[in-house]
XYZ file of C-alpha atoms in Angstrom:
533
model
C 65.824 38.654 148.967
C 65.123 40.025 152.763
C 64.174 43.752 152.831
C 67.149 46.147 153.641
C 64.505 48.229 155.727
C 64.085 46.344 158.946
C 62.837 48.336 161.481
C 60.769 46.338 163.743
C 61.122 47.145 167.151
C 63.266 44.663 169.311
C 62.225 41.803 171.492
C 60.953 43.289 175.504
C 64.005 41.376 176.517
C 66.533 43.890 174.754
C 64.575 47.143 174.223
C 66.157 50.143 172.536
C 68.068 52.925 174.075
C 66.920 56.351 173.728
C 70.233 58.440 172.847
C 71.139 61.022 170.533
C 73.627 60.494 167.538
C 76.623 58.524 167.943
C 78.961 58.330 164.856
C 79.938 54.724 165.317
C 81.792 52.511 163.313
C 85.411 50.926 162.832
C 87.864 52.247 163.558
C 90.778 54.557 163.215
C 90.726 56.116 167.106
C 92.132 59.120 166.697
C 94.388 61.234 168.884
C 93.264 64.891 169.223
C 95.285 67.832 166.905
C 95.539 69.598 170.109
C 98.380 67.054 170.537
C 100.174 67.534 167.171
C 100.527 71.283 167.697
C 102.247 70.391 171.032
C 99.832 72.159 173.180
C 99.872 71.421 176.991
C 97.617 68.517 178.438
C 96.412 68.004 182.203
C 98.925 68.663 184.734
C 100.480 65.961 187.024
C 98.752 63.698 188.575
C 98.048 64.075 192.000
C 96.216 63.087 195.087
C 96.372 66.456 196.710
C 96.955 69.924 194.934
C 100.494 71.003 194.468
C 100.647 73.481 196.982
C 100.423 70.846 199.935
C 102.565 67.908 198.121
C 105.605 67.487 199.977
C 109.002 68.340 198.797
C 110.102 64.593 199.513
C 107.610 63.589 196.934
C 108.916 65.785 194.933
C 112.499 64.877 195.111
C 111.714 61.015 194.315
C 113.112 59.656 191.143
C 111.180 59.207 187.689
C 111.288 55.576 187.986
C 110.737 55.681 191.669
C 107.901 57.975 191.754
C 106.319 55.362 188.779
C 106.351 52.599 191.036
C 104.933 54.657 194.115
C 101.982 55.559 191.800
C 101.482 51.953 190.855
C 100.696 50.554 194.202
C 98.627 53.857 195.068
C 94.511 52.743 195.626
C 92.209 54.607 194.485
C 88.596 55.052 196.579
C 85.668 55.909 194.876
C 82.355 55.862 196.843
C 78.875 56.104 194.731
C 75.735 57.262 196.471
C 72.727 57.061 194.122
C 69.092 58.040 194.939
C 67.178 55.383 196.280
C 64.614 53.933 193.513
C 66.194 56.077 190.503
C 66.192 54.923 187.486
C 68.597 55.673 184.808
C 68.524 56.612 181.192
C 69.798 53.117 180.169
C 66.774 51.147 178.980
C 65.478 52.198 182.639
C 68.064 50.408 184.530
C 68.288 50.808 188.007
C 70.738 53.375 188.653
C 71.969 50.939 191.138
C 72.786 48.290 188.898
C 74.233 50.655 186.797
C 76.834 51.737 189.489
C 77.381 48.014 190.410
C 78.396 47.257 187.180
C 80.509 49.960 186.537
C 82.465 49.106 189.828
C 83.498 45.898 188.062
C 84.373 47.159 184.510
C 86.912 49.599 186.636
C 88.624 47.240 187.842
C 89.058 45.826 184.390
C 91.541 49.180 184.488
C 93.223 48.642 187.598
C 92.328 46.078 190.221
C 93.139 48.620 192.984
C 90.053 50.732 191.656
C 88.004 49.810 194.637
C 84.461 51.599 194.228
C 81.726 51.177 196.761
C 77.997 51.957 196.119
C 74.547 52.980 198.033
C 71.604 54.123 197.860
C 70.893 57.056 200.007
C 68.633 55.576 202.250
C 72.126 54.589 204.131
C 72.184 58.249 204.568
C 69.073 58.556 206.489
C 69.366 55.160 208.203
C 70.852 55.904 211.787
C 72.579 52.481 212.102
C 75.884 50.126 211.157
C 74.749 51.138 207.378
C 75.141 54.695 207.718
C 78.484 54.187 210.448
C 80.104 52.134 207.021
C 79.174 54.473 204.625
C 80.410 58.148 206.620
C 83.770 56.006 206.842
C 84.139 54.795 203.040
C 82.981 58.695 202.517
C 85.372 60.495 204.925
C 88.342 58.190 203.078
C 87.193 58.678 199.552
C 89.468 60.216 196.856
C 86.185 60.661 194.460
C 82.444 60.976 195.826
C 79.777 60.371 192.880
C 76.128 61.564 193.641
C 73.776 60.325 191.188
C 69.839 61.295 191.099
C 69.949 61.972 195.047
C 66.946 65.030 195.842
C 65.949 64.139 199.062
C 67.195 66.945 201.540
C 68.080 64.995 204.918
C 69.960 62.659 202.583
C 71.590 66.251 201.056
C 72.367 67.518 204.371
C 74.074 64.559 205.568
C 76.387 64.222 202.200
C 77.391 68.310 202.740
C 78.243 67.866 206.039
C 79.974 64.167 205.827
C 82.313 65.162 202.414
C 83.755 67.984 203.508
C 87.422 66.504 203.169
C 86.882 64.565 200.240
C 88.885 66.461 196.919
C 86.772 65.368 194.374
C 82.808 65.249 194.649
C 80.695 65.155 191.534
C 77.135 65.447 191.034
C 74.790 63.996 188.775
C 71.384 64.563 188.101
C 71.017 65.546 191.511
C 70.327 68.905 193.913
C 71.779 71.687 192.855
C 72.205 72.016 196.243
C 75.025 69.525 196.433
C 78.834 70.664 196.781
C 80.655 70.135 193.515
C 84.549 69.940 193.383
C 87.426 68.779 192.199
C 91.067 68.786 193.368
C 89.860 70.314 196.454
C 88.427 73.265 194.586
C 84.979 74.125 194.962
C 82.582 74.623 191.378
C 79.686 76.362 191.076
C 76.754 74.181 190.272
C 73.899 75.179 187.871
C 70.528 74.176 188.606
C 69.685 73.121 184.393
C 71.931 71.741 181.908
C 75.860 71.682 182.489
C 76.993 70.072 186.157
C 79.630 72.477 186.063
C 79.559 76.403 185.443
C 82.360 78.850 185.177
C 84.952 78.149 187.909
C 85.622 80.717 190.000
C 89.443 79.561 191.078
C 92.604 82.033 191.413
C 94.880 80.323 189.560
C 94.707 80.729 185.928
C 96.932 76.894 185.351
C 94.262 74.957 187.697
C 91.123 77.237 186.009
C 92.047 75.807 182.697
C 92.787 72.243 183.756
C 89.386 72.161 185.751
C 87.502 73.363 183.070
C 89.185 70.675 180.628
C 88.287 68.011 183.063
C 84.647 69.156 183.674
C 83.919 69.474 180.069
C 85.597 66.216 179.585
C 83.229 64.845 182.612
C 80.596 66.514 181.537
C 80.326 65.878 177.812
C 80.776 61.956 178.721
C 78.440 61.535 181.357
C 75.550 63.222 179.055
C 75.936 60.158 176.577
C 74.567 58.058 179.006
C 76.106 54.720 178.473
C 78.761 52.630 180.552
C 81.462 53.077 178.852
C 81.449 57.143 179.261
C 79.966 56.847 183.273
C 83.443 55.067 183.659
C 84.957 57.359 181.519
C 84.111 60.303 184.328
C 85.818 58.420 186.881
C 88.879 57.433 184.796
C 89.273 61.357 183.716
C 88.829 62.249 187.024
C 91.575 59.729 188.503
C 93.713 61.063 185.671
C 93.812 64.411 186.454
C 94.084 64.384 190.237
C 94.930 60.877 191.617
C 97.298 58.845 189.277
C 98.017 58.120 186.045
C 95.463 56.203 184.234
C 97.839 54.217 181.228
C 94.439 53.998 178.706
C 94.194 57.813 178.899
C 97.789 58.445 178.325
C 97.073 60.793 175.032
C 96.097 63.159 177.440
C 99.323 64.620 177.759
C 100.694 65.530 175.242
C 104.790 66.017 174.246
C 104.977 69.359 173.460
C 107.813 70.377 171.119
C 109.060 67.137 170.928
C 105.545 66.513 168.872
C 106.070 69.426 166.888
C 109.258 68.689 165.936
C 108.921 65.357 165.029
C 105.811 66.646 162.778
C 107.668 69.309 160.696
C 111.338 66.992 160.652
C 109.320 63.677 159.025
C 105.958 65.059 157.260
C 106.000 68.675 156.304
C 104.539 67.709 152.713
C 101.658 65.761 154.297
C 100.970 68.758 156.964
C 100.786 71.128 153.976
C 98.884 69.202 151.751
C 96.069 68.474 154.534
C 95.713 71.987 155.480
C 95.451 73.332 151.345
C 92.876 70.371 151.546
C 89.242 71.347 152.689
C 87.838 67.879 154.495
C 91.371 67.738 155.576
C 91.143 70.880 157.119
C 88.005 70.296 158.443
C 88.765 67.338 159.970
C 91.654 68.465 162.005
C 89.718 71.530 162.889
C 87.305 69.386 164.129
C 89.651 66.716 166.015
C 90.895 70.036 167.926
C 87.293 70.262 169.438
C 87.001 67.238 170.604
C 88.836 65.625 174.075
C 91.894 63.685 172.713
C 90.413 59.962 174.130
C 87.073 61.186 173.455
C 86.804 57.801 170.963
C 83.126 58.928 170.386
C 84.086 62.554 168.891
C 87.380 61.574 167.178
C 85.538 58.922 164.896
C 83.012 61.317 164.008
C 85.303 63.831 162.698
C 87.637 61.026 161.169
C 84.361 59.666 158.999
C 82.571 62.534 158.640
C 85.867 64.595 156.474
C 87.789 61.253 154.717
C 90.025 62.331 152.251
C 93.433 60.877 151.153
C 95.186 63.679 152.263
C 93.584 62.807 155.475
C 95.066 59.241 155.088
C 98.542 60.537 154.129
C 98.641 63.197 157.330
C 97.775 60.325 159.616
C 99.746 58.187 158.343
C 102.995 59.939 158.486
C 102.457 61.233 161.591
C 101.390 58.892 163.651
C 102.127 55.257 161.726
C 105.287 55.779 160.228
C 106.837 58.506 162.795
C 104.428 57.892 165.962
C 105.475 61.732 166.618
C 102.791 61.070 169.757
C 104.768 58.842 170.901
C 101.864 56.287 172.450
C 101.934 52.949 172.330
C 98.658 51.386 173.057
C 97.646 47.908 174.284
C 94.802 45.462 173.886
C 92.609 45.047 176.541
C 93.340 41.999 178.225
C 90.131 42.065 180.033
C 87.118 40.639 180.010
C 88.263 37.634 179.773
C 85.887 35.998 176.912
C 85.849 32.241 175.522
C 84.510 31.214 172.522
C 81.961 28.737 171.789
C 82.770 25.022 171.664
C 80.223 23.070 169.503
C 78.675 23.623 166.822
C 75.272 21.554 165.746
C 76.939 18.269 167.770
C 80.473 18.821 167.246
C 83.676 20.370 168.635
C 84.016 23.518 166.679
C 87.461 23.506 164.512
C 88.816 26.408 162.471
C 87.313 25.885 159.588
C 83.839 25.649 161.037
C 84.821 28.881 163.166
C 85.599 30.728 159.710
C 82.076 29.282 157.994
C 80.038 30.812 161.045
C 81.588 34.536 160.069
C 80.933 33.950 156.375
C 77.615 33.548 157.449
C 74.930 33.856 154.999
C 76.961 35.478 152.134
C 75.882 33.428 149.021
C 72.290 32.591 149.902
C 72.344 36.772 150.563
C 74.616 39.464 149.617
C 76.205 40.038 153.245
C 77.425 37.591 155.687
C 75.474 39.374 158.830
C 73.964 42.176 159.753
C 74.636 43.998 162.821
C 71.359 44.621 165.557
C 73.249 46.041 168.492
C 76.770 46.613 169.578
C 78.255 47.078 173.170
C 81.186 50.151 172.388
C 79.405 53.797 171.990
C 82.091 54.561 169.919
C 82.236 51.938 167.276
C 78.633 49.929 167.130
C 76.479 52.396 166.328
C 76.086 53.386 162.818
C 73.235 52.690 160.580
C 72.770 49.730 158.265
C 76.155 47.857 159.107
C 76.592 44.822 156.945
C 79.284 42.384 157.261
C 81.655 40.356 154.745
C 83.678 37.453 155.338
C 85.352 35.546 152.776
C 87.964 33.305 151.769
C 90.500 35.286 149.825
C 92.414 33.937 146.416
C 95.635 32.667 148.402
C 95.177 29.711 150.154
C 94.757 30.078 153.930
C 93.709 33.952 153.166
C 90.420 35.309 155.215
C 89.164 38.747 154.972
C 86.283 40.979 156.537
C 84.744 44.058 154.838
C 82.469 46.169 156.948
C 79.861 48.130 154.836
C 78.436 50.884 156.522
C 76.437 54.392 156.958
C 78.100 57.830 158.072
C 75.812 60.630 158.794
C 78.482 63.324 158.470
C 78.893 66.578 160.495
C 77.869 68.401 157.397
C 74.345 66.473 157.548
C 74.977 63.997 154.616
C 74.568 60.218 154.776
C 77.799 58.689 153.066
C 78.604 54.841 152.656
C 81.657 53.824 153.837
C 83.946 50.392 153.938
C 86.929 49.416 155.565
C 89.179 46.061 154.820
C 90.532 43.573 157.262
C 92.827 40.942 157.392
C 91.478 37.964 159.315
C 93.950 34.814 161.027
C 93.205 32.407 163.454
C 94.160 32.298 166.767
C 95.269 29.653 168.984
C 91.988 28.361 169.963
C 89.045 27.771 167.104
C 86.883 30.642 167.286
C 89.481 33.103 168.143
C 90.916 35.448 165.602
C 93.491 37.978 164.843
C 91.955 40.995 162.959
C 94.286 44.117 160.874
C 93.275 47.689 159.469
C 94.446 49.993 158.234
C 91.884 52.813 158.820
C 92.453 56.539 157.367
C 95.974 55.765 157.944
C 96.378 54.511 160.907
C 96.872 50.707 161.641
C 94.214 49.009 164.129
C 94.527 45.110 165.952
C 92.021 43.377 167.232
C 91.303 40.122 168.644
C 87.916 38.809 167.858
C 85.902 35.731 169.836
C 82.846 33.834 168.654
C 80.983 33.612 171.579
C 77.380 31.808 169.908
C 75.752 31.179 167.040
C 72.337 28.836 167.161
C 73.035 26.017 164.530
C 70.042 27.562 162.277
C 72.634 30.610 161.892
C 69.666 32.836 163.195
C 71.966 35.152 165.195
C 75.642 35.703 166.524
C 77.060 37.686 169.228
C 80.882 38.355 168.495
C 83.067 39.996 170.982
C 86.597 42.029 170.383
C 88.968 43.467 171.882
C 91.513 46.274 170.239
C 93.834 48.823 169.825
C 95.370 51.807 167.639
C 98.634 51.486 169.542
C 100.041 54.534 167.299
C 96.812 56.861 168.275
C 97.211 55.714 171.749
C 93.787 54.182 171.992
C 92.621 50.321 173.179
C 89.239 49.592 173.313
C 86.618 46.138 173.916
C 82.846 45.365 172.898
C 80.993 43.374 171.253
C 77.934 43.086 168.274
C 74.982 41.282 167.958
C 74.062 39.909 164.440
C 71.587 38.207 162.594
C 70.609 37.744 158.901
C 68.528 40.122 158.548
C 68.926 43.183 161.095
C 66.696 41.892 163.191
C 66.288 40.990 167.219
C 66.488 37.347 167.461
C 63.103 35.510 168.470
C 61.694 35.862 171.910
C 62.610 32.507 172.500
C 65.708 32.991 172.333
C 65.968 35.671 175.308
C 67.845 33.242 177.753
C 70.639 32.140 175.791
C 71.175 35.255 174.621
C 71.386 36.900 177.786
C 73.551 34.146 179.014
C 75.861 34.745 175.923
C 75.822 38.499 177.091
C 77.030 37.502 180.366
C 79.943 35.209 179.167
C 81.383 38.845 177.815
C 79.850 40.352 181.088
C 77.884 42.520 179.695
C 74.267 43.684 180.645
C 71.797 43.567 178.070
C 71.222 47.314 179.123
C 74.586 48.185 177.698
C 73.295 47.554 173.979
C 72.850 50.039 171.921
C 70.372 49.367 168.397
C 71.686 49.812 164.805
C 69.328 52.122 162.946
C 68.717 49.541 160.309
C 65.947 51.449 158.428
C 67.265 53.361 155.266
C 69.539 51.227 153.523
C 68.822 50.822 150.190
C 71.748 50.664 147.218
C 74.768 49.002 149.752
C 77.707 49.420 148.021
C 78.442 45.426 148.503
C 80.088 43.122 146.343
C 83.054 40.556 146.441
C 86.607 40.576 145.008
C 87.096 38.009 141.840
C 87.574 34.964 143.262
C 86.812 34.542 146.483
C 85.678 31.410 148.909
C 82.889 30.982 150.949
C 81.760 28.114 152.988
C 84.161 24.836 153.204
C 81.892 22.636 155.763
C 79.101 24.574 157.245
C 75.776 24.134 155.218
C 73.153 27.380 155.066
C 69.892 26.697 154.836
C 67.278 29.374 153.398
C 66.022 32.059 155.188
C 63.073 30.189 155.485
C 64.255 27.559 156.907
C 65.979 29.428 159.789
């Protein structure tokens, strides 16, 4: 039997990421208790504050106005120190920027973002002519890592009309706003400092969307540097449909709560993890997937279970209603050792190893900072008693908000989908139902390693959500040798290897593992010993 303690470091082609503690894992994606008490979310979107929208705007019609909004474009313009490096496995804060233009306009395709280095700033020619016009007709200016002081100078004195300007890692120097109102800038930790604005309604939506910003941006990984932009587009701009949560009903939430499930309200707050957890989902942003899991797994109770799934599954008092992701688009693999890959075969490469070792895979890196991080992840897949049944079980660590490290395990129902290689997956998680659609992308025929990609959605909790793990038997990174088709798997789901974050894979004794009487493994595939691999 392979060691549970694998801790060797990964491969120079896919090096760890230095971050702090992400509570990551599948899956309930919970909506905020700031929303079941009906408080009041961000105010209307805009591209211009209030005071200078017109009154013809104004006047338009619900479903007219929607339709305006839809064909609005939003312009982003990034200008990133020239050289910088970022915090993701020392990336290119370039590349980064690159990349995150195209995962925006996985959004919206009229998310048109355009990015440079400041050297355009300082370069006196047709560079510097294109980027003062994509800056002067900008609805969002991001500054990352940029300390040079002509290239300062220029920015101040070319942004001067542009509403929202942000500033990363950068000169304190640098002007700071949002909605067309100015914030103070500290030179250390937060971007953002008390904001000194008049209005007591646009103080307390700035500061919701700078803390939102903020919190984000300091996880460092692509998912939360698009989440900035997408907050800040939110807020000011348009409506962004992924971060709908963000406003809430109001009375019509509170109503709906106390008409359909005063029993399960009262029985979660006379319930301490209940309690705790909804005191703690009130901290956190209400699409802040990251901080809503956390709570969720670090308080589970079955009052917890009941609440949520009253509320928001039976009642959908929120009234969201989220969708899968339809993009990236991601195929799945089409042979397997010489030939075409059926269902069957599909099914055999997520049972994996189970039999020759008590898991099917174990996970080495995931893609979503919300749901691929947490330690010592195993994986089961099995054939179920009733014929045609298939079932995963995901076995996992929780290092709770209290400091404890708790097992946990969640059930899904598995079908195929159209093509082999594709499947359906089903949860319900702490009472809340989440769909997925799952794709095989590769697995070597020696079973070494697997790289599966998903895309899903808590349509109740009004959350959708893509990424993608890397397995292998063991916990391991997959030989150097296999670098290139790795990365080329990787790119199929377009993601950077950069993007991956490690599984802390190194204190996992005593899994609670384990299979239901009578299941199925295997019906064509043939594994091979560890050895042998």
């Amino acid at each position: 039997m392979t060691s549970l303690n694998n801790c060797a470091a990964p491969p120079s082609f896919l090096r760890p990421k230095t971050a702090g503690f992400h509570p990551n894992r599948r899956r309930l994606l919970f909506a905020s208790t700031r929303q079941f008490s009906g408080s009041v979310g961000y105010s209307p979107h805009r591209r211009c504050p209030s005071y200078c929208c017109s009154s013809a705007v104004k006047e338009k019609t619900e479903n007219g106005a929607a339709a305006a909004q839809s064909e609005i474009p939003v312009r982003i313009v990034a200008v990133v120190g020239e050289g910088s490096v970022s915090p993701l496995k020392s990336t290119p804060w370039y590349d980064v920027m690159l990349h995150t233009a195209k995962r925006l306009k996985w959004v919206d395709e009229g998310y048109e973002m355009r990015v440079y280095t400041d050297n355009a700033c300082r370069a006196k020619n047709a560079a510097m002519e294109k980027l003062q016009h994509d800056v002067r007709h900008a609805d969002i200016l991001m500054i990352v890592a940029v300390t040079d002081q002509e290239s300062i100078k220029w920015i101040n004195s070319n942004s001067q009309d542009v509403l929202n300007i942000i500033s990363f890692e950068s000169s304190p120097s640098l002007t700071n706003k949002l909605g067309g109102n100015l914030l103070q800038t500290k030179a250390v930790g937060s971007i953002f400092s008390k904001l000194p604005l008049p209005q007591p309604e646009k103080v307390k939506e700035s500061e919701e969307v700078a803390n939102s910003v903020n919190e984000a941006w300091n996880r460092h990984n692509s998912d939360d540097i698009r989440f900035c932009l997408l907050v800040i587009i939110n807020a000011y701009i348009k409506p962004v449909p992924i971060l709908k949560n963000l406003r809430a009903k109001g009375f019509s939430t509170l109503n709906c709560m106390v008409k359909n499930c005063g029993p399960q309200i009262l029985n979660c707050l006379l319930d301490e993890n209940c309690r705790k957890a909804l005191q703690c989902l009130n901290r956190c942003s209400p699409v802040d997937q990251v901080c809503n899991y956390q709570c969720i797994a670090s308080y589970e109770s079955r009052q917890l279970e009941e609440f949520s799934l009253c509320v928001l599954q039976k009642h959908n008092c929120l009234e969201l209603d989220a969708k899968i992701p339809e993009r990236p688009v991601v195929a799945p693999m089409v042979q397997f050792r010489g030939e075409e890959l059926d269902h069957e075969t599909a099914e055999d490469l997520f049972v994996g190893w189970l039999g020759r070792l008590d898991w099917s895979w174990r996970v080495v890196a995931g893609q979503n900072p919300a749901y691929d991080q947490f330690p010592c992840q195993f994986q089961l897949f099995y054939r179920g008693k009733a014929k045609g049944s298939f079932w995963y079980e995901p076995v996992f660590q929780v290092r709770t908000l209290d400091g404890d490290l708790v097992w946990r395990r969640r059930k899904y129902r598995v079908k195929r989908g159209k093509n082999p290689g594709t499947f359906f997956f089903s949860v319900l998680d702490n009472g809340v139902v989440s769909n997925e659609f799952w794709t095989i992308v590769d697995v070597p025929d020696d079973l070494s390693w697997g790289l599966f990609h998903y895309h899903g959605a808590a349509r109740v909790a009004g959350q959708s959500y893509t990424g993608a793990v890397l397995v292998s038997p063991t916990g391991l990174y997959p030989d150097e040798s296999q670098g290139e088709r790795l990365a080329s798997a990787l790119d199929s789901c377009s993601i950077k290897e950069w993007e991956m974050f490690n599984v802390d894979n190194c204190s996992c004794q005593n899994p609670p593992l384990g299979l239901p009487e009578g299941s199925r493994l295997h019906h064509k595939v043939k594994v091979e010993s560890l050895e042998d691999s």
